[in-house]
PDB file of C-alpha atoms and ligand atoms in Angstrom:
ATOM      1  CA  MET I   1       0.000   0.000   0.000  1.00 66.00           C
ATOM      2  CA  GLU I   2       1.195   3.472  -0.892  1.00 77.00           C
ATOM      3  CA  THR I   3       2.461   5.604   1.981  1.00 83.00           C
ATOM      4  CA  LEU I   4       0.542   8.796   2.591  1.00 87.00           C
ATOM      5  CA  TYR I   5       1.951  11.843   4.324  1.00 89.00           C
ATOM      6  CA  CYS I   6       0.450  14.504   6.531  1.00 90.00           C
ATOM      7  CA  ARG I   7      -0.325  17.554   4.396  1.00 88.00           C
ATOM      8  CA  PHE I   8       0.904  19.822   7.169  1.00 89.00           C
ATOM      9  CA  CYS I   9       3.957  18.280   8.863  1.00 91.00           C
ATOM     10  CA  GLY I  10       4.904  15.732   6.187  1.00 91.00           C
ATOM     11  CA  GLN I  11       5.040  12.775   8.592  1.00 89.00           C
ATOM     12  CA  PRO I  12       3.981   9.436   7.126  1.00 89.00           C
ATOM     13  CA  LEU I  13       0.421   8.659   8.170  1.00 87.00           C
ATOM     14  CA  PRO I  14      -0.162   5.459  10.152  1.00 81.00           C
ATOM     15  CA  ILE I  15      -2.083   2.899   8.085  1.00 75.00           C
ATOM     16  CA  HIS I  16      -5.160   3.159  10.295  1.00 75.00           C
ATOM     17  CA  LEU I  17      -5.519   6.835   9.341  1.00 65.00           C
ATOM     18  CA  HIS I  18      -5.709   6.155   5.606  1.00 62.00           C
ATOM     19  CA  GLY I  19      -8.954   7.060   3.947  1.00 71.00           C
ATOM     20  CA  ASN I  20     -10.009  10.574   3.187  1.00 73.00           C
ATOM     21  CA  ARG I  21      -7.784  11.937   5.871  1.00 77.00           C
ATOM     22  CA  ARG I  22      -4.609  13.692   4.854  1.00 84.00           C
ATOM     23  CA  HIS I  23      -3.317  14.840   8.200  1.00 87.00           C
ATOM     24  CA  CYS I  24      -1.794  13.143  11.205  1.00 87.00           C
ATOM     25  CA  GLU I  25      -3.154  12.993  14.718  1.00 83.00           C
ATOM     26  CA  SER I  26      -0.840  15.613  16.215  1.00 83.00           C
ATOM     27  CA  GLY I  27      -2.768  18.405  17.896  1.00 84.00           C
ATOM     28  CA  LEU I  28      -1.319  21.134  15.708  1.00 88.00           C
ATOM     29  CA  CYS I  29      -2.091  19.370  12.402  1.00 89.00           C
ATOM     30  CA  TYR I  30      -5.600  18.650  13.613  1.00 86.00           C
ATOM     31  CA  VAL I  31      -6.136  22.350  14.322  1.00 86.00           C
ATOM     32  CA  LEU I  32      -4.557  23.408  11.016  1.00 88.00           C
ATOM     33  CA  ASN I  33      -6.857  21.051   9.154  1.00 88.00           C
ATOM     34  CA  ALA I  34      -9.939  22.357  10.925  1.00 86.00           C
ATOM     35  CA  LYS I  35      -8.917  25.916  10.042  1.00 88.00           C
ATOM     36  CA  ALA I  36      -8.294  25.024   6.399  1.00 87.00           C
ATOM     37  CA  ARG I  37     -11.707  23.385   6.165  1.00 86.00           C
ATOM     38  CA  GLY I  38     -13.316  26.454   7.666  1.00 88.00           C
ATOM     39  CA  ARG I  39     -11.561  28.616   5.105  1.00 87.00           C
ATOM     40  CA  ASP I  40     -12.701  26.419   2.213  1.00 86.00           C
ATOM     41  CA  LYS I  41     -16.274  26.603   3.435  1.00 86.00           C
ATOM     42  CA  TYR I  42     -16.039  30.366   3.829  1.00 84.00           C
ATOM     43  CA  ALA I  43     -14.576  30.760   0.331  1.00 86.00           C
ATOM     44  CA  LYS I  44     -17.428  28.698  -1.150  1.00 84.00           C
ATOM     45  CA  LEU I  45     -19.993  30.649   0.805  1.00 83.00           C
ATOM     46  CA  LYS I  46     -18.486  33.907  -0.406  1.00 85.00           C
ATOM     47  CA  VAL I  47     -18.637  32.830  -4.051  1.00 84.00           C
ATOM     48  CA  THR I  48     -22.270  31.743  -3.659  1.00 83.00           C
ATOM     49  CA  LEU I  49     -23.136  35.037  -2.029  1.00 84.00           C
ATOM     50  CA  GLN I  50     -21.440  36.988  -4.822  1.00 86.00           C
ATOM     51  CA  GLN I  51     -23.298  34.971  -7.487  1.00 84.00           C
ATOM     52  CA  PHE I  52     -26.541  35.566  -5.663  1.00 88.00           C
ATOM     53  CA  LYS I  53     -25.981  39.321  -5.316  1.00 89.00           C
ATOM     54  CA  GLN I  54     -24.864  39.626  -8.927  1.00 88.00           C
ATOM     55  CA  SER I  55     -27.924  37.753 -10.208  1.00 91.00           C
ATOM     56  CA  GLU I  56     -30.358  39.643  -7.999  1.00 94.00           C
ATOM     57  CA  LEU I  57     -28.796  42.983  -8.916  1.00 93.00           C
ATOM     58  CA  THR I  58     -29.018  42.193 -12.625  1.00 94.00           C
ATOM     59  CA  LEU I  59     -32.681  41.197 -12.289  1.00 96.00           C
ATOM     60  CA  SER I  60     -33.428  44.356 -10.329  1.00 96.00           C
ATOM     61  CA  ILE I  61     -31.910  46.493 -13.104  1.00 95.00           C
ATOM     62  CA  GLY I  62     -33.944  44.656 -15.761  1.00 95.00           C
ATOM     63  CA  TYR I  63     -37.068  45.039 -13.666  1.00 96.00           C
ATOM     64  CA  LYS I  64     -36.497  48.763 -13.106  1.00 95.00           C
ATOM     65  CA  MET I  65     -36.073  49.284 -16.830  1.00 94.00           C
ATOM     66  CA  TYR I  66     -38.926  47.110 -18.134  1.00 95.00           C
ATOM     67  CA  GLY I  67     -41.133  45.990 -15.250  1.00 96.00           C
ATOM     68  CA  ASN I  68     -43.062  42.814 -16.196  1.00 93.00           C
ATOM     69  CA  ASP I  69     -42.632  43.414 -19.948  1.00 96.00           C
ATOM     70  CA  TYR I  70     -40.929  40.949 -22.246  1.00 96.00           C
ATOM     71  CA  ILE I  71     -37.252  41.779 -22.613  1.00 95.00           C
ATOM     72  CA  PRO I  72     -34.499  40.141 -24.638  1.00 94.00           C
ATOM     73  CA  VAL I  73     -32.583  37.550 -22.631  1.00 95.00           C
ATOM     74  CA  ASN I  74     -29.267  38.861 -23.950  1.00 94.00           C
ATOM     75  CA  LEU I  75     -29.925  42.175 -22.235  1.00 92.00           C
ATOM     76  CA  LEU I  76     -29.381  40.445 -18.904  1.00 92.00           C
ATOM     77  CA  ASP I  77     -26.523  38.450 -20.373  1.00 90.00           C
ATOM     78  CA  ASN I  78     -24.855  41.735 -21.215  1.00 91.00           C
ATOM     79  CA  LEU I  79     -25.453  42.954 -17.682  1.00 88.00           C
ATOM     80  CA  GLY I  80     -23.602  39.863 -16.430  1.00 84.00           C
ATOM     81  CA  ILE I  81     -26.355  37.758 -14.908  1.00 88.00           C
ATOM     82  CA  ASN I  82     -25.378  34.353 -13.558  1.00 84.00           C
ATOM     83  CA  TRP I  83     -28.096  32.043 -14.901  1.00 87.00           C
ATOM     84  CA  THR I  84     -27.062  29.103 -12.756  1.00 82.00           C
ATOM     85  CA  PHE I  85     -28.061  30.808  -9.550  1.00 82.00           C
ATOM     86  CA  CYS I  86     -31.606  30.203  -8.402  1.00 85.00           C
ATOM     87  CA  ASN I  87     -32.638  29.829  -4.790  1.00 85.00           C
ATOM     88  CA  ASN I  88     -36.237  28.799  -5.309  1.00 91.00           C
ATOM     89  CA  ARG I  89     -38.941  28.139  -7.859  1.00 95.00           C
ATOM     90  CA  MET I  90     -42.519  29.308  -8.073  1.00 96.00           C
ATOM     91  CA  THR I  91     -45.383  29.218 -10.536  1.00 96.00           C
ATOM     92  CA  ILE I  92     -46.376  32.448 -12.290  1.00 95.00           C
ATOM     93  CA  GLU I  93     -49.250  32.393 -14.775  1.00 93.00           C
ATOM     94  CA  GLY I  94     -48.984  28.605 -14.935  1.00 95.00           C
ATOM     95  CA  VAL I  95     -45.281  28.594 -15.814  1.00 94.00           C
ATOM     96  CA  GLU I  96     -42.400  27.659 -13.536  1.00 96.00           C
ATOM     97  CA  ALA I  97     -40.344  30.727 -12.665  1.00 96.00           C
ATOM     98  CA  LYS I  98     -36.882  30.799 -11.140  1.00 95.00           C
ATOM     99  CA  VAL I  99     -36.516  32.843  -7.998  1.00 94.00           C
ATOM    100  CA  VAL I 100     -33.416  34.824  -7.079  1.00 93.00           C
ATOM    101  CA  GLY I 101     -33.932  36.697  -3.828  1.00 91.00           C
ATOM    102  CA  SER I 102     -36.661  39.309  -4.325  1.00 94.00           C
ATOM    103  CA  TYR I 103     -37.108  38.581  -8.033  1.00 96.00           C
ATOM    104  CA  ALA I 104     -38.562  35.792 -10.125  1.00 97.00           C
ATOM    105  CA  TYR I 105     -38.087  35.330 -13.841  1.00 97.00           C
ATOM    106  CA  ILE I 106     -39.188  33.143 -16.699  1.00 96.00           C
ATOM    107  CA  THR I 107     -37.224  32.701 -19.898  1.00 95.00           C
ATOM    108  CA  TYR I 108     -39.135  31.831 -23.074  1.00 94.00           C
ATOM    109  CA  LYS I 109     -38.142  29.863 -26.143  1.00 93.00           C
ATOM    110  CA  ASN I 110     -37.954  32.974 -28.324  1.00 95.00           C
ATOM    111  CA  LYS I 111     -35.089  34.267 -26.162  1.00 95.00           C
ATOM    112  CA  THR I 112     -37.192  36.745 -24.270  1.00 96.00           C
ATOM    113  CA  MET I 113     -37.884  36.812 -20.566  1.00 97.00           C
ATOM    114  CA  ARG I 114     -40.033  38.492 -17.977  1.00 97.00           C
ATOM    115  CA  ILE I 115     -39.126  39.538 -14.449  1.00 97.00           C
ATOM    116  CA  TRP I 116     -41.357  39.888 -11.417  1.00 97.00           C
ATOM    117  CA  LYS I 117     -40.627  41.522  -8.123  1.00 97.00           C
ATOM    118  CA  ILE I 118     -41.986  39.143  -5.522  1.00 95.00           C
ATOM    119  CA  SER I 119     -41.057  40.812  -2.241  1.00 85.00           C
TER     120      SER I 119
HETATM  121 ZN1   ZN K   1       0.975  16.286  10.888  1.00 61.33          ZN
END
């Protein structure tokens, strides 16, 4: 079996620690690992929050300009919307809308969309 080493102190890991673990049992390495994990989580959270804010801001601009009217999807593309972000779904006029914070939107096949302010 291949020898694995602690990612912090470089000591070979005892066989019983193999698995997903990449740090030894020394107190310091344990603490370092916990901190690193916290940082990773924070970094992910920060990215998600930025995507969310960016998407909601873009929708709010579109809504301010056009209200519930049909607008070209590429208008929001140009404003830098992140289409992957959606924190909920709801039904508007019988169609499933994606919700991003205070706004909901539906995109249509002819590359137009409508935005609603929901709160
Ligand atoms: Zn170590």
